[in-house]
Amino acid sequence: MTVSPSKSADPGSQPMIAMRGVQKHFGSLHVLKDIDLEVPAGQVVVVLGPSGSGKSTLCRTINRLEPIDEGEIRVEGQLLPAEGKDLARLRADVGMVFQSFNLFSHKTILENVTLAPTKVRKKSKADAGKRALELLERVGIASQKDKYPAQLSGGQQQRVAIARSLAMDPKVMLFDEPTSALDPEMVNEVLDVMVALAKEGMTMLVVTHEMGFARKAADRVIFMADGAIIEDAEPDTFFTDPKTDRARDFLGKIL
Ligand code: ADP
Ligand code: MG
């Protein structure tokens, strides 16, 4: 089966994500400094940078978990709505997977995946259930569908979290260090799902320090430091010939 990313075939169409002049402060701390970023449909962008450089905040502004102070953010040409029904729709279009899996602990795996499609997308229980099973199959968890999150390993829970996001038929998937809370032996089972998604054409913005994923799946690497994007390059170029001392330092520590 495919995950049917809503990928526009029209080459003249809008970028999937467009951030222009985005500024964000937390009190006196300037966490996003004049961010300009365009991500075309189908592109896979890996976001790198030291801790505290603003990677999570960048992701969170894109689906409006964090408001911005200045600038604009568009998803497929649409300005981000401030609140209300349009915001719910935007959130459904932009899937997000966090470091902590955030599954509903009192719901079964299947219920975790069908909940939002029935409530937000107004799908029938039958349709949502059918789709959920396909997606659980896709991430290799279908046989666990009647269990509760606590009965699954971290890697399995994160794969359910990915299926849950996909169940909303998002246009974009944001991943914020999706494997950094996992035991090492579970990292690859999650990365494999993400690589497959990337190959199917999903537009993805992925904060990760997993260089294997970056090399396998990324079309582009952006490197952040102190709230600014200071490098934006193809993975090969970035890894072999970083332009800034900050990036060279960073790569020296993680490679
Ligand atoms: P990264 O994900 O790259 O580690 P973050 O986006 O989480 O960076 O954080 C960027 C900066 O903003 C850090 O200095 C962090 O301490 C600060 N920060 C993040 N969230 C908040 C918040 N809700 N309130 C105040 N400061 C925050
Ligand atoms: Mg972070």
Short mmCIF file of C-alpha atoms and ligand atoms in Angstrom, two decimals:
data_model
loop_
_atom_site.label_atom_id
_atom_site.label_comp_id
_atom_site.label_asym_id
_atom_site.label_seq_id
_atom_site.Cartn_x
_atom_site.Cartn_y
_atom_site.Cartn_z
CA MET A 1 0.00 0.00 0.00
CA THR A 2 1.02 3.60 -0.32
CA VAL A 3 0.59 6.44 2.14
CA SER A 4 -0.65 8.75 -0.61
CA PRO A 5 1.18 11.95 0.27
CA SER A 6 -0.78 14.85 -1.14
CA LYS A 7 1.98 15.79 -3.48
CA SER A 8 1.25 18.38 -6.06
CA ALA A 9 2.28 17.40 -9.58
CA ASP A 10 2.23 20.97 -10.83
CA PRO A 11 5.83 22.19 -10.99
CA GLY A 12 4.69 25.81 -10.84
CA SER A 13 2.79 25.24 -7.63
CA GLN A 14 3.51 26.63 -4.18
CA PRO A 15 6.27 25.27 -1.98
CA MET A 16 4.88 22.92 0.65
CA ILE A 17 6.40 24.98 3.46
CA ALA A 18 7.41 28.63 3.11
CA MET A 19 8.80 30.59 6.05
CA ARG A 20 9.67 34.24 5.46
CA GLY A 21 11.37 36.58 7.90
CA VAL A 22 10.25 34.54 10.87
CA GLN A 23 11.25 35.94 14.27
CA LYS A 24 10.52 34.33 17.59
CA HIS A 25 11.49 35.31 21.14
CA PHE A 26 11.04 33.65 24.48
CA GLY A 27 11.20 36.73 26.69
CA SER A 28 14.56 38.32 26.00
CA LEU A 29 15.87 35.19 24.24
CA HIS A 30 15.84 35.51 20.44
CA VAL A 31 15.24 31.87 19.45
CA LEU A 32 14.42 32.18 15.73
CA LYS A 33 16.32 34.87 13.87
CA ASP A 34 14.92 35.92 10.53
CA ILE A 35 14.22 32.41 9.27
CA ASP A 36 13.67 32.05 5.53
CA LEU A 37 13.01 28.50 4.46
CA GLU A 38 11.20 27.03 1.49
CA VAL A 39 10.58 23.31 1.25
CA PRO A 40 9.18 22.05 -2.07
CA ALA A 41 6.68 19.18 -2.12
CA GLY A 42 8.35 15.81 -1.76
CA GLN A 43 11.60 17.15 -0.33
CA VAL A 44 13.20 15.58 2.74
CA VAL A 45 15.06 18.12 4.87
CA VAL A 46 17.24 17.09 7.80
CA VAL A 47 17.69 19.80 10.44
CA LEU A 48 20.93 19.67 12.38
CA GLY A 49 22.39 21.90 15.06
CA PRO A 50 23.59 21.95 18.63
CA SER A 51 21.20 21.68 21.54
CA GLY A 52 19.37 24.96 22.11
CA SER A 53 19.88 26.20 18.54
CA GLY A 54 16.10 26.42 17.90
CA LYS A 55 15.37 23.19 15.99
CA SER A 56 12.35 22.17 18.06
CA THR A 57 11.00 25.70 18.08
CA LEU A 58 11.32 25.81 14.28
CA CYS A 59 9.21 22.64 13.99
CA ARG A 60 6.69 23.82 16.53
CA THR A 61 6.08 27.12 14.74
CA ILE A 62 5.25 25.28 11.51
CA ASN A 63 2.16 23.68 12.99
CA ARG A 64 1.54 26.61 15.29
CA LEU A 65 2.28 24.94 18.57
CA GLU A 66 4.34 28.13 19.04
CA PRO A 67 3.18 31.54 17.81
CA ILE A 68 5.72 33.71 15.98
CA ASP A 69 6.50 37.39 16.61
CA GLU A 70 7.15 38.46 13.03
CA GLY A 71 7.20 37.08 9.51
CA GLU A 72 4.91 34.54 7.91
CA ILE A 73 4.60 30.82 7.52
CA ARG A 74 2.63 29.22 4.70
CA VAL A 75 1.76 25.60 4.13
CA GLU A 76 0.99 24.97 0.46
CA GLY A 77 0.50 28.69 0.01
CA GLN A 78 -1.95 29.05 2.89
CA LEU A 79 -1.02 31.44 5.68
CA LEU A 80 -1.12 29.79 9.05
CA PRO A 81 -4.43 30.53 10.73
CA ALA A 82 -4.28 31.88 14.27
CA GLU A 83 -7.07 29.83 15.78
CA GLY A 84 -10.36 28.02 15.30
CA LYS A 85 -11.45 25.44 12.73
CA ASP A 86 -8.81 26.44 10.19
CA LEU A 87 -6.12 25.82 12.76
CA ALA A 88 -7.42 22.31 13.40
CA ARG A 89 -7.31 21.67 9.64
CA LEU A 90 -3.77 23.03 9.40
CA ARG A 91 -2.66 20.82 12.28
CA ALA A 92 -4.17 17.84 10.48
CA ASP A 93 -2.23 18.72 7.32
CA VAL A 94 1.05 18.97 9.22
CA GLY A 95 1.80 15.75 11.07
CA MET A 96 4.27 15.87 13.92
CA VAL A 97 6.18 13.11 15.67
CA PHE A 98 8.01 13.95 18.88
CA GLN A 99 10.80 12.41 20.87
CA SER A 100 8.26 11.23 23.47
CA PHE A 101 5.64 9.17 21.72
CA ASN A 102 2.60 10.90 23.29
CA LEU A 103 0.18 8.03 22.68
CA PHE A 104 -3.09 8.00 24.62
CA SER A 105 -2.28 5.50 27.35
CA HIS A 106 -5.88 4.45 28.05
CA LYS A 107 -6.69 3.74 24.42
CA THR A 108 -5.69 0.70 22.42
CA ILE A 109 -3.20 0.97 19.58
CA LEU A 110 -6.04 0.81 17.05
CA GLU A 111 -8.04 3.48 18.92
CA ASN A 112 -4.96 5.71 19.04
CA VAL A 113 -4.83 5.66 15.25
CA THR A 114 -8.58 6.03 14.57
CA LEU A 115 -9.37 8.75 17.11
CA ALA A 116 -8.34 11.90 15.22
CA PRO A 117 -9.60 10.76 11.79
CA THR A 118 -13.08 10.17 13.23
CA LYS A 119 -13.11 13.34 15.37
CA VAL A 120 -11.29 15.84 13.14
CA ARG A 121 -11.59 14.40 9.62
CA LYS A 122 -15.12 13.10 10.37
CA LYS A 123 -14.36 9.72 8.85
CA SER A 124 -16.73 6.87 9.64
CA LYS A 125 -15.51 4.37 12.23
CA ALA A 126 -15.37 1.69 9.54
CA ASP A 127 -13.29 3.77 7.13
CA ALA A 128 -10.97 5.01 9.87
CA GLY A 129 -10.54 1.44 11.15
CA LYS A 130 -9.72 0.08 7.72
CA ARG A 131 -7.17 2.81 7.06
CA ALA A 132 -5.66 2.42 10.55
CA LEU A 133 -5.10 -1.29 9.96
CA GLU A 134 -3.38 -0.59 6.65
CA LEU A 135 -1.10 1.93 8.34
CA LEU A 136 -0.35 -0.35 11.29
CA GLU A 137 0.48 -3.06 8.78
CA ARG A 138 2.74 -0.61 7.01
CA VAL A 139 4.73 0.14 10.20
CA GLY A 140 4.73 -3.54 11.19
CA ILE A 141 2.46 -3.28 14.26
CA ALA A 142 -0.89 -4.65 13.03
CA SER A 143 -0.68 -7.72 15.27
CA GLN A 144 -0.47 -5.45 18.34
CA LYS A 145 -3.61 -3.46 17.51
CA ASP A 146 -5.62 -4.43 20.60
CA LYS A 147 -2.83 -3.82 23.09
CA TYR A 148 -2.27 -0.66 25.11
CA PRO A 149 0.77 1.59 24.58
CA ALA A 150 2.51 0.49 27.80
CA GLN A 151 2.54 -3.10 26.49
CA LEU A 152 4.67 -2.09 23.50
CA SER A 153 8.38 -1.31 23.27
CA GLY A 154 9.52 2.25 22.68
CA GLY A 155 10.30 1.50 19.05
CA GLN A 156 6.86 0.00 18.53
CA GLN A 157 5.18 2.96 20.24
CA GLN A 158 7.02 5.40 18.03
CA ARG A 159 5.94 3.45 14.94
CA VAL A 160 2.34 3.70 16.18
CA ALA A 161 2.84 7.45 16.64
CA ILE A 162 3.94 7.68 13.00
CA ALA A 163 0.92 5.64 11.85
CA ARG A 164 -1.32 7.88 13.93
CA SER A 165 0.03 10.99 12.20
CA LEU A 166 -0.28 9.40 8.77
CA ALA A 167 -3.90 8.50 9.46
CA MET A 168 -4.73 12.20 9.05
CA ASP A 169 -3.34 12.13 5.50
CA PRO A 170 -0.90 14.95 6.25
CA LYS A 171 0.76 16.95 3.50
CA VAL A 172 3.91 17.35 5.55
CA MET A 173 5.48 15.32 8.32
CA LEU A 174 7.66 16.96 10.98
CA PHE A 175 9.87 14.74 13.11
CA ASP A 176 11.58 16.17 16.19
CA GLU A 177 14.33 13.77 17.30
CA PRO A 178 12.01 10.78 16.87
CA THR A 179 14.64 8.22 17.87
CA SER A 180 16.56 9.98 20.62
CA ALA A 181 14.48 8.51 23.46
CA LEU A 182 14.85 4.96 22.12
CA ASP A 183 17.18 2.18 23.15
CA PRO A 184 19.82 1.80 20.42
CA GLU A 185 18.46 -1.52 19.16
CA MET A 186 15.12 0.11 18.37
CA VAL A 187 16.40 3.09 16.43
CA ASN A 188 16.58 1.36 13.07
CA GLU A 189 13.05 -0.03 13.11
CA VAL A 190 11.80 3.57 13.36
CA LEU A 191 14.30 4.99 10.86
CA ASP A 192 13.34 2.28 8.35
CA VAL A 193 9.73 3.44 8.45
CA MET A 194 10.87 7.03 7.94
CA VAL A 195 13.15 6.11 5.04
CA ALA A 196 10.26 4.28 3.35
CA LEU A 197 8.03 7.30 3.83
CA ALA A 198 10.69 9.55 2.32
CA LYS A 199 11.02 7.25 -0.70
CA GLU A 200 7.26 7.39 -1.23
CA GLY A 201 7.48 11.14 -1.70
CA MET A 202 6.31 12.53 1.62
CA THR A 203 7.49 16.07 2.35
CA MET A 204 9.47 15.77 5.57
CA LEU A 205 11.36 18.03 7.96
CA VAL A 206 13.39 15.84 10.29
CA VAL A 207 15.41 16.94 13.30
CA THR A 208 17.76 14.07 13.96
CA HIS A 209 21.36 13.33 14.75
CA GLU A 210 21.12 10.02 12.91
CA MET A 211 23.59 10.58 10.10
CA GLY A 212 22.61 7.27 8.52
CA PHE A 213 19.14 8.65 7.93
CA ALA A 214 20.52 11.93 6.62
CA ARG A 215 22.74 10.14 4.13
CA LYS A 216 20.07 7.65 3.04
CA ALA A 217 17.02 9.84 2.81
CA ALA A 218 17.80 13.55 2.97
CA ASP A 219 17.66 15.75 -0.13
CA ARG A 220 18.95 18.65 1.90
CA VAL A 221 20.55 19.48 5.22
CA ILE A 222 20.01 22.71 7.10
CA PHE A 223 22.28 23.56 9.99
CA MET A 224 21.10 25.89 12.74
CA ALA A 225 23.13 27.75 15.34
CA ASP A 226 21.84 30.32 17.84
CA GLY A 227 18.43 30.53 16.19
CA ALA A 228 19.62 31.10 12.63
CA ILE A 229 20.00 28.83 9.61
CA ILE A 230 23.70 29.16 8.85
CA GLU A 231 24.12 26.37 6.28
CA ASP A 232 21.74 24.93 3.71
CA ALA A 233 23.25 22.32 1.42
CA GLU A 234 22.99 18.90 -0.16
CA PRO A 235 23.95 16.22 2.37
CA ASP A 236 27.16 15.22 0.56
CA THR A 237 28.33 18.80 0.38
CA PHE A 238 27.44 19.51 3.97
CA PHE A 239 29.12 16.43 5.39
CA THR A 240 32.29 16.62 3.32
CA ASP A 241 32.69 20.37 3.02
CA PRO A 242 30.86 22.35 5.72
CA LYS A 243 31.28 26.08 5.23
CA THR A 244 31.26 27.34 8.82
CA ASP A 245 33.40 26.63 11.88
CA ARG A 246 30.18 26.00 13.84
CA ALA A 247 29.18 23.20 11.50
CA ARG A 248 32.69 21.74 11.39
CA ASP A 249 32.77 21.72 15.21
CA PHE A 250 29.37 20.11 15.37
CA LEU A 251 30.24 17.40 12.85
CA GLY A 252 33.49 16.73 14.68
CA LYS A 253 31.48 15.93 17.79
CA ILE A 254 28.81 13.69 16.30
CA LEU A 255 30.58 11.80 13.51
P1 ADP B 1 16.79 22.70 20.12
O1 ADP B 1 15.57 21.92 19.76
O2 ADP B 1 17.66 23.04 18.96
O3 ADP B 1 17.57 22.06 21.23
P2 ADP B 1 14.86 24.58 21.18
O4 ADP B 1 14.07 25.08 20.03
O5 ADP B 1 14.23 23.56 22.05
O6 ADP B 1 16.29 24.12 20.68
O7 ADP B 1 15.22 25.80 22.12
C1 ADP B 1 15.84 26.98 21.65
C2 ADP B 1 16.06 27.91 22.82
O8 ADP B 1 14.81 28.34 23.32
C3 ADP B 1 16.78 27.27 24.00
O9 ADP B 1 17.62 28.21 24.58
C4 ADP B 1 15.64 26.89 24.93
O10 ADP B 1 16.08 26.86 26.27
C5 ADP B 1 14.66 28.01 24.69
N1 ADP B 1 13.26 27.60 24.88
C6 ADP B 1 12.64 26.59 24.24
N2 ADP B 1 11.34 26.52 24.62
C7 ADP B 1 11.15 27.51 25.51
C8 ADP B 1 10.02 27.97 26.26
N3 ADP B 1 8.83 27.40 26.14
N4 ADP B 1 10.21 29.02 27.09
C9 ADP B 1 11.42 29.62 27.21
N5 ADP B 1 12.52 29.25 26.52
C10 ADP B 1 12.40 28.21 25.69
MG MG B 2 14.93 20.06 20.38
#
